[in-house]
Amino acid sequence: QRRFSADRPPPSEAARTAMAAEDGSSDEERSRVLAAVQSDGCALRHASKAMRSDREIVLEAVRQDGSALQYACDALRSDRGFVLDAVLLDANALQHAATELTADRELVLAAIEQDGLFLQDAAPELRADREVVLAAVQQTWDALSYASEELKADRKVVIAAMHKLRRARVRFVSHSL
């Protein structure tokens, strides 16, 4: 799972293009920024506020790198429908959605379908939701570490995680056994 790092390399060519786009006309700026984020989603961080509010540009950035959602305007990061579209493109976008959206069951389940470890980004009430946690551990056993203490002791949840772990370990066993 990709995580955003505070240590950033120097701006890429795409990022420099996005920064240069701030000086261009509106249509020209939009074309430049769109091209930049198609090559490097995080180039969005260098775009103007207007471009960071453009749904198409932000979704294209997220398609390249889900963590690009952090550079979108607050209105888009708080827009449930928009964030769902972003999460469906790249579950990493959930990490950068408005905090209240991490309690949205449908959004969290959409992320968990891609990788159960996104349970860690869910609000505490969803980490205590048996159905959500079961979906996560059925995707990857180690999502159990992000479940509530109560669900870590839930027989059905633990068995589901162990079943997933057993299946994961079996693939490394010689077929001659």
XYZ file of N, CA and C in Angstrom:
531
model
N 0.853 -1.179 0.000
C 0.000 0.000 0.000
C 0.891 1.232 0.000
N 0.556 2.150 -0.872
C 1.358 3.366 -0.976
C 0.969 4.323 0.133
N 1.956 4.986 0.661
C 1.735 6.008 1.677
C 2.441 7.274 1.232
N 1.865 8.418 1.568
C 2.478 9.703 1.253
C 3.654 9.923 2.163
N 4.729 10.401 1.611
C 5.923 10.694 2.390
C 6.157 12.193 2.406
N 6.515 12.724 3.546
C 6.799 14.159 3.656
C 8.086 14.500 2.904
N 8.973 13.534 2.760
C 10.211 13.759 2.014
C 9.900 13.626 0.535
N 9.995 14.719 -0.165
C 9.652 14.737 -1.585
C 10.889 15.016 -2.418
N 11.015 14.323 -3.557
C 12.101 14.645 -4.479
C 11.811 15.985 -5.150
N 12.770 16.535 -5.843
C 12.525 17.787 -6.556
C 11.357 17.616 -7.524
N 10.670 18.697 -7.847
C 9.519 18.595 -8.745
C 9.891 17.931 -10.063
N 9.019 17.043 -10.516
C 9.214 16.362 -11.795
C 8.921 17.335 -12.931
N 9.176 16.888 -14.131
C 8.857 17.704 -15.301
C 7.366 18.013 -15.317
N 6.545 17.027 -14.964
C 5.088 17.238 -14.935
C 4.721 18.296 -13.906
N 5.386 18.276 -12.751
C 5.099 19.270 -11.717
C 5.513 20.661 -12.182
N 6.671 20.747 -12.828
C 7.103 22.051 -13.338
C 6.120 22.567 -14.385
N 5.563 21.658 -15.187
C 4.553 22.043 -16.179
C 3.321 22.590 -15.479
N 2.897 21.927 -14.406
C 1.717 22.393 -13.662
C 1.973 23.758 -13.043
N 3.183 23.958 -12.507
C 3.510 25.259 -11.913
C 3.517 26.344 -12.984
N 4.072 26.038 -14.132
C 4.121 27.007 -15.224
C 2.720 27.330 -15.719
N 1.807 26.392 -15.566
C 0.448 26.586 -16.061
C -0.274 27.706 -15.326
N 0.170 28.035 -14.106
C -0.482 29.101 -13.355
C -0.376 30.440 -14.074
N 0.610 30.581 -14.972
C 0.787 31.829 -15.699
C -0.014 31.863 -16.996
N -0.585 30.726 -17.432
C -1.262 30.638 -18.720
C -2.708 31.082 -18.651
N -3.341 31.114 -19.806
C -4.764 31.441 -19.864
C -5.552 30.254 -19.334
N -6.818 30.447 -19.063
C -7.647 29.418 -18.442
C -7.667 28.117 -19.241
N -7.971 28.180 -20.537
C -8.007 26.952 -21.343
C -6.624 26.335 -21.474
N -5.646 27.184 -21.674
C -4.271 26.705 -21.805
C -3.800 26.115 -20.474
N -4.121 26.799 -19.390
C -3.750 26.311 -18.063
C -4.362 24.943 -17.813
N -5.636 24.809 -18.118
C -6.332 23.543 -17.886
C -5.685 22.411 -18.687
N -5.364 22.676 -19.936
C -4.725 21.657 -20.784
C -3.359 21.263 -20.234
N -2.598 22.242 -19.791
C -1.271 21.952 -19.245
C -1.355 21.146 -17.957
N -2.249 21.555 -17.081
C -2.371 20.849 -15.801
C -2.885 19.431 -16.026
N -3.854 19.282 -16.920
C -4.374 17.943 -17.214
C -3.253 17.049 -17.733
N -2.441 17.559 -18.635
C -1.313 16.781 -19.161
C -0.320 16.460 -18.036
N -0.079 17.410 -17.167
C 0.873 17.200 -16.067
C 0.393 16.103 -15.122
N -0.875 16.143 -14.722
C -1.361 15.144 -13.762
C -1.543 13.776 -14.406
N -1.687 13.732 -15.720
C -1.753 12.434 -16.394
C -0.411 11.726 -16.336
N 0.650 12.496 -16.184
C 1.976 11.922 -16.098
C 2.421 11.734 -14.636
N 1.978 12.631 -13.765
C 2.357 12.597 -12.346
C 1.191 13.173 -11.545
N 0.397 12.307 -10.953
C -0.790 12.758 -10.226
C -0.500 13.801 -9.170
N 0.642 13.676 -8.508
C 0.968 14.613 -7.434
C 1.424 15.975 -7.955
N 1.522 16.128 -9.266
C 1.800 17.448 -9.843
C 0.648 18.394 -9.515
N -0.479 17.840 -9.121
C -1.638 18.642 -8.745
C -1.277 19.641 -7.644
N -0.345 19.295 -6.787
C 0.022 20.181 -5.678
C 0.557 21.522 -6.152
N 1.044 21.577 -7.382
C 1.607 22.819 -7.920
C 0.600 23.611 -8.750
N -0.589 23.091 -8.913
C -1.599 23.735 -9.756
C -2.304 24.853 -8.989
N -2.946 25.722 -9.733
C -3.690 26.825 -9.117
C -4.893 26.287 -8.351
N -5.438 27.116 -7.499
C -6.620 26.731 -6.715
C -7.767 26.338 -7.647
N -7.931 27.071 -8.729
C -9.007 26.754 -9.681
C -8.827 25.356 -10.262
N -7.607 24.980 -10.567
C -7.343 23.653 -11.140
C -7.488 22.562 -10.081
N -7.197 22.892 -8.831
C -7.358 21.911 -7.756
C -8.826 21.755 -7.362
N -9.681 22.564 -7.968
C -11.127 22.474 -7.753
C -11.836 21.851 -8.950
N -11.093 21.544 -9.993
C -11.655 20.985 -11.228
C -11.803 19.475 -11.067
N -13.033 18.991 -11.088
C -13.317 17.574 -10.840
C -12.552 16.653 -11.793
N -12.565 16.982 -13.069
C -11.903 16.119 -14.062
C -10.396 16.059 -13.819
N -9.804 17.191 -13.561
C -8.356 17.231 -13.324
C -7.993 16.458 -12.065
N -8.748 16.657 -11.001
C -8.432 15.956 -9.749
C -8.628 14.448 -9.906
N -9.693 14.033 -10.580
C -9.891 12.585 -10.783
C -8.768 11.992 -11.632
N -8.314 12.726 -12.608
C -7.195 12.228 -13.426
C -5.936 12.113 -12.567
N -5.710 13.069 -11.697
C -4.561 13.008 -10.785
C -4.681 11.789 -9.873
N -5.872 11.552 -9.346
C -6.106 10.409 -8.459
C -5.933 9.100 -9.224
N -6.324 9.070 -10.485
C -6.141 7.861 -11.300
C -4.654 7.483 -11.348
N -3.779 8.491 -11.373
C -2.341 8.250 -11.406
C -1.780 7.927 -10.024
N -2.356 8.568 -9.000
C -1.854 8.385 -7.629
C -2.947 8.830 -6.670
N -3.519 7.892 -5.951
C -4.623 8.197 -5.035
C -4.293 9.250 -4.005
N -3.020 9.352 -3.640
C -2.654 10.341 -2.635
C -2.756 11.769 -3.171
N -2.939 11.933 -4.478
C -3.094 13.274 -5.059
C -4.354 13.962 -4.537
N -5.290 13.208 -3.988
C -6.513 13.818 -3.459
C -6.192 14.843 -2.374
N -5.097 14.672 -1.681
C -4.735 15.622 -0.620
C -4.526 17.032 -1.150
N -4.271 17.181 -2.440
C -4.024 18.497 -3.029
C -5.291 19.119 -3.603
N -6.380 18.381 -3.589
C -7.649 18.899 -4.088
C -8.216 19.918 -3.099
N -9.109 20.737 -3.577
C -9.745 21.711 -2.687
C -10.579 20.980 -1.629
N -10.827 21.642 -0.526
C -11.588 21.042 0.574
C -12.984 20.624 0.136
N -13.583 21.399 -0.751
C -14.944 21.072 -1.201
C -14.978 19.704 -1.879
N -13.994 19.388 -2.702
C -13.961 18.075 -3.361
C -13.612 16.976 -2.367
N -12.710 17.250 -1.448
C -12.317 16.249 -0.452
C -13.462 15.941 0.506
N -14.468 16.824 0.563
C -15.643 16.634 1.430
C -16.868 16.148 0.667
N -16.779 16.089 -0.650
C -17.905 15.700 -1.497
C -17.971 14.178 -1.567
N -18.978 13.607 -0.923
C -19.085 12.157 -0.817
C -19.050 11.461 -2.173
N -19.848 11.929 -3.119
C -19.900 11.305 -4.447
C -18.561 11.382 -5.158
N -17.922 12.528 -5.041
C -16.617 12.704 -5.677
C -15.589 11.769 -5.036
N -15.577 11.716 -3.719
C -14.607 10.864 -3.022
C -14.863 9.395 -3.341
N -16.111 9.004 -3.470
C -16.401 7.616 -3.852
C -15.804 7.327 -5.225
N -15.983 8.235 -6.172
C -15.370 8.053 -7.500
C -13.855 7.928 -7.375
N -13.261 8.767 -6.532
C -11.811 8.745 -6.342
C -11.360 7.427 -5.717
N -12.064 6.961 -4.709
C -11.712 5.706 -4.028
C -11.854 4.523 -4.982
N -12.845 4.564 -5.845
C -13.002 3.487 -6.817
C -11.850 3.457 -7.814
N -11.247 4.612 -8.075
C -10.073 4.667 -8.952
C -8.817 4.193 -8.227
N -8.673 4.615 -6.972
C -7.492 4.273 -6.182
C -7.864 4.416 -4.708
N -7.879 3.315 -4.013
C -8.300 3.313 -2.610
C -7.445 4.208 -1.728
N -6.232 4.527 -2.146
C -5.377 5.424 -1.364
C -6.022 6.788 -1.171
N -6.960 7.139 -2.018
C -7.638 8.434 -1.900
C -8.375 8.547 -0.562
N -8.825 7.426 -0.004
C -9.552 7.459 1.269
C -8.728 8.135 2.360
N -7.431 7.948 2.335
C -6.557 8.529 3.354
C -6.593 10.049 3.350
N -7.026 10.642 2.244
C -6.985 12.094 2.105
C -8.369 12.716 1.975
N -9.379 11.910 2.212
C -10.749 12.418 2.206
C -10.995 13.185 3.507
N -12.029 14.004 3.509
C -12.410 14.710 4.736
C -12.660 13.675 5.841
N -12.277 14.008 7.044
C -12.361 13.088 8.178
C -13.742 12.473 8.335
N -14.790 13.270 8.165
C -16.142 12.729 8.357
C -16.465 11.618 7.363
N -15.795 11.596 6.222
C -16.069 10.561 5.221
C -15.447 9.214 5.577
N -14.515 9.206 6.508
C -13.938 7.928 6.930
C -14.929 7.126 7.769
N -16.065 7.742 8.097
C -17.133 7.038 8.813
C -18.231 6.599 7.844
N -18.026 6.825 6.558
C -19.012 6.438 5.544
C -18.771 4.981 5.165
N -19.713 4.152 5.513
C -19.589 2.707 5.330
C -19.307 2.319 3.883
N -20.060 2.899 2.947
C -19.893 2.548 1.530
C -18.500 2.923 1.022
N -18.007 4.088 1.410
C -16.665 4.510 0.985
C -15.593 3.573 1.536
N -15.713 3.265 2.802
C -14.722 2.400 3.439
C -14.770 1.000 2.827
N -15.963 0.483 2.606
C -16.065 -0.844 1.984
C -15.489 -0.839 0.574
N -15.669 0.253 -0.167
C -15.094 0.355 -1.514
C -13.568 0.294 -1.456
N -12.979 0.935 -0.458
C -11.524 0.891 -0.299
C -11.073 -0.497 0.149
N -11.799 -1.076 1.080
C -11.449 -2.389 1.617
C -11.524 -3.473 0.539
N -12.423 -3.326 -0.403
C -12.501 -4.301 -1.500
C -11.192 -4.344 -2.284
N -10.485 -3.226 -2.339
C -9.199 -3.181 -3.037
C -8.073 -3.695 -2.152
N -8.149 -3.369 -0.880
C -7.117 -3.803 0.069
C -7.687 -3.689 1.475
N -7.791 -4.806 2.150
C -8.359 -4.839 3.489
C -7.633 -3.966 4.496
N -6.380 -3.641 4.217
C -5.614 -2.812 5.151
C -6.136 -1.381 5.230
N -7.012 -0.988 4.312
C -7.594 0.352 4.410
C -8.552 0.458 5.594
N -8.761 -0.646 6.297
C -9.525 -0.584 7.536
C -8.857 0.395 8.499
N -7.544 0.517 8.430
C -6.829 1.435 9.319
C -7.256 2.884 9.125
N -7.786 3.236 7.952
C -8.204 4.611 7.680
C -9.668 4.855 8.017
N -10.351 3.808 8.439
C -11.767 3.927 8.778
C -11.941 4.557 10.163
N -13.071 5.209 10.337
C -13.408 5.779 11.641
C -13.552 4.645 12.661
N -13.331 4.945 13.934
C -13.405 3.908 14.974
C -14.715 3.114 14.965
N -15.828 3.783 14.684
C -17.096 3.036 14.693
C -17.152 1.990 13.584
N -16.457 2.201 12.477
C -16.428 1.194 11.414
C -15.414 0.097 11.717
N -14.392 0.420 12.475
C -13.445 -0.619 12.899
C -14.068 -1.505 13.972
N -15.228 -1.082 14.482
C -15.991 -1.884 15.448
C -17.225 -2.502 14.788
N -17.376 -2.335 13.479
C -18.502 -2.865 12.724
C -18.121 -4.249 12.203
N -18.815 -5.259 12.672
C -18.461 -6.639 12.359
C -18.427 -6.905 10.856
N -19.408 -6.416 10.125
C -19.464 -6.663 8.683
C -18.279 -6.007 7.962
N -17.940 -4.809 8.352
C -16.819 -4.101 7.727
C -15.516 -4.839 8.028
N -15.326 -5.231 9.271
C -14.091 -5.924 9.655
C -14.019 -7.288 8.974
N -15.127 -7.986 8.887
C -15.123 -9.277 8.175
C -14.714 -9.084 6.715
N -15.236 -8.061 6.079
C -14.856 -7.789 4.682
C -13.346 -7.535 4.588
N -12.810 -6.817 5.548
C -11.380 -6.503 5.537
C -10.532 -7.757 5.747
N -10.853 -8.567 6.737
C -10.025 -9.752 7.023
C -10.204 -10.832 5.971
N -11.330 -10.824 5.275
C -11.496 -11.769 4.176
C -10.665 -11.342 2.973
N -10.309 -10.079 2.922
C -9.444 -9.537 1.861
C -7.977 -9.791 2.228
N -7.612 -9.516 3.487
C -6.247 -9.746 3.963
C -6.286 -9.955 5.482
N -5.734 -11.047 5.934
C -5.842 -11.436 7.338
C -5.305 -10.383 8.303
N -4.244 -9.683 7.918
C -3.622 -8.770 8.880
C -4.408 -7.476 9.085
N -5.519 -7.329 8.392
C -6.417 -6.199 8.670
C -6.989 -6.333 10.082
N -6.946 -7.534 10.629
C -7.445 -7.766 11.985
C -6.760 -6.833 12.985
N -5.534 -6.463 12.722
C -4.817 -5.588 13.655
C -5.465 -4.209 13.788
N -6.310 -3.815 12.824
C -6.969 -2.511 12.867
C -8.401 -2.580 13.387
N -8.857 -3.774 13.709
C -10.212 -3.949 14.235
C -10.274 -3.490 15.688
N -11.476 -3.220 16.144
C -11.657 -2.857 17.554
C -11.255 -4.040 18.432
N -10.945 -3.754 19.685
C -10.556 -4.813 20.616
C -11.657 -5.862 20.733
N -12.898 -5.406 20.736
C -14.019 -6.345 20.840
C -14.030 -7.316 19.665
N -13.801 -6.816 18.462
C -13.837 -7.690 17.288
C -12.579 -8.540 17.155
N -11.501 -8.118 17.761
C -10.298 -8.958 17.779
C -10.540 -10.213 18.612
N -11.566 -10.168 19.457
C -11.924 -11.317 20.289
C -13.182 -12.014 19.776
N -13.709 -11.580 18.642
C -14.915 -12.163 18.058
C -14.529 -13.440 17.298
N -15.111 -14.548 17.697
C -14.759 -15.849 17.132
C -14.883 -15.880 15.606
N -15.983 -15.396 15.072
C -16.208 -15.439 13.623
C -15.165 -14.596 12.875
N -14.840 -13.433 13.399
C -13.859 -12.550 12.767
C -12.477 -13.195 12.799
N -12.093 -13.716 13.941
C -10.767 -14.333 14.077
C -10.656 -15.565 13.188
N -11.689 -16.367 13.114
C -11.655 -17.551 12.247
C -11.527 -17.139 10.780
N -12.236 -16.094 10.384
C -12.130 -15.607 9.000
C -10.703 -15.145 8.699
N -10.087 -14.445 9.653
C -8.706 -13.985 9.460
C -7.746 -15.169 9.393
N -7.942 -16.148 10.278
C -7.071 -17.328 10.284
C -7.239 -18.126 8.998
N -8.455 -18.214 8.508
C -8.707 -18.920 7.250
C -7.941 -18.239 6.110
N -7.974 -16.930 6.082
C -7.257 -16.174 5.042
C -5.753 -16.373 5.206
N -5.272 -16.351 6.435
C -3.853 -16.563 6.702
C -3.437 -17.965 6.257
N -4.242 -18.956 6.583
C -3.923 -20.338 6.211
C -3.830 -20.463 4.695
N -4.776 -19.855 3.979
C -4.757 -19.908 2.511
C -3.524 -19.192 1.969
N -3.123 -18.110 2.615
C -1.945 -17.374 2.166
C -0.676 -18.211 2.369
N -0.599 -18.906 3.481
C 0.598 -19.697 3.778
C 0.667 -20.962 2.938
N -0.465 -21.538 2.616
C -0.498 -22.773 1.842
C 0.130 -22.569 0.467
N 0.015 -21.395 -0.089
C 0.564 -21.180 -1.435
C 2.083 -21.290 -1.461
N 2.745 -21.245 -0.294
C 4.197 -21.371 -0.257
C 4.659 -22.801 0.029
N 3.714 -23.680 0.307
C 4.031 -25.068 0.621
C 4.232 -25.837 -0.688
N 5.180 -26.738 -0.708
C 5.436 -27.539 -1.882
C 4.217 -28.364 -2.267
N 3.942 -28.447 -3.536
C 2.806 -29.234 -4.020
C 3.047 -30.737 -3.844
N 4.286 -31.136 -3.623
C 4.593 -32.554 -3.440
C 4.097 -33.076 -2.100
N 3.763 -32.198 -1.186
C 3.245 -32.632 0.111
C 1.822 -33.020 -0.081
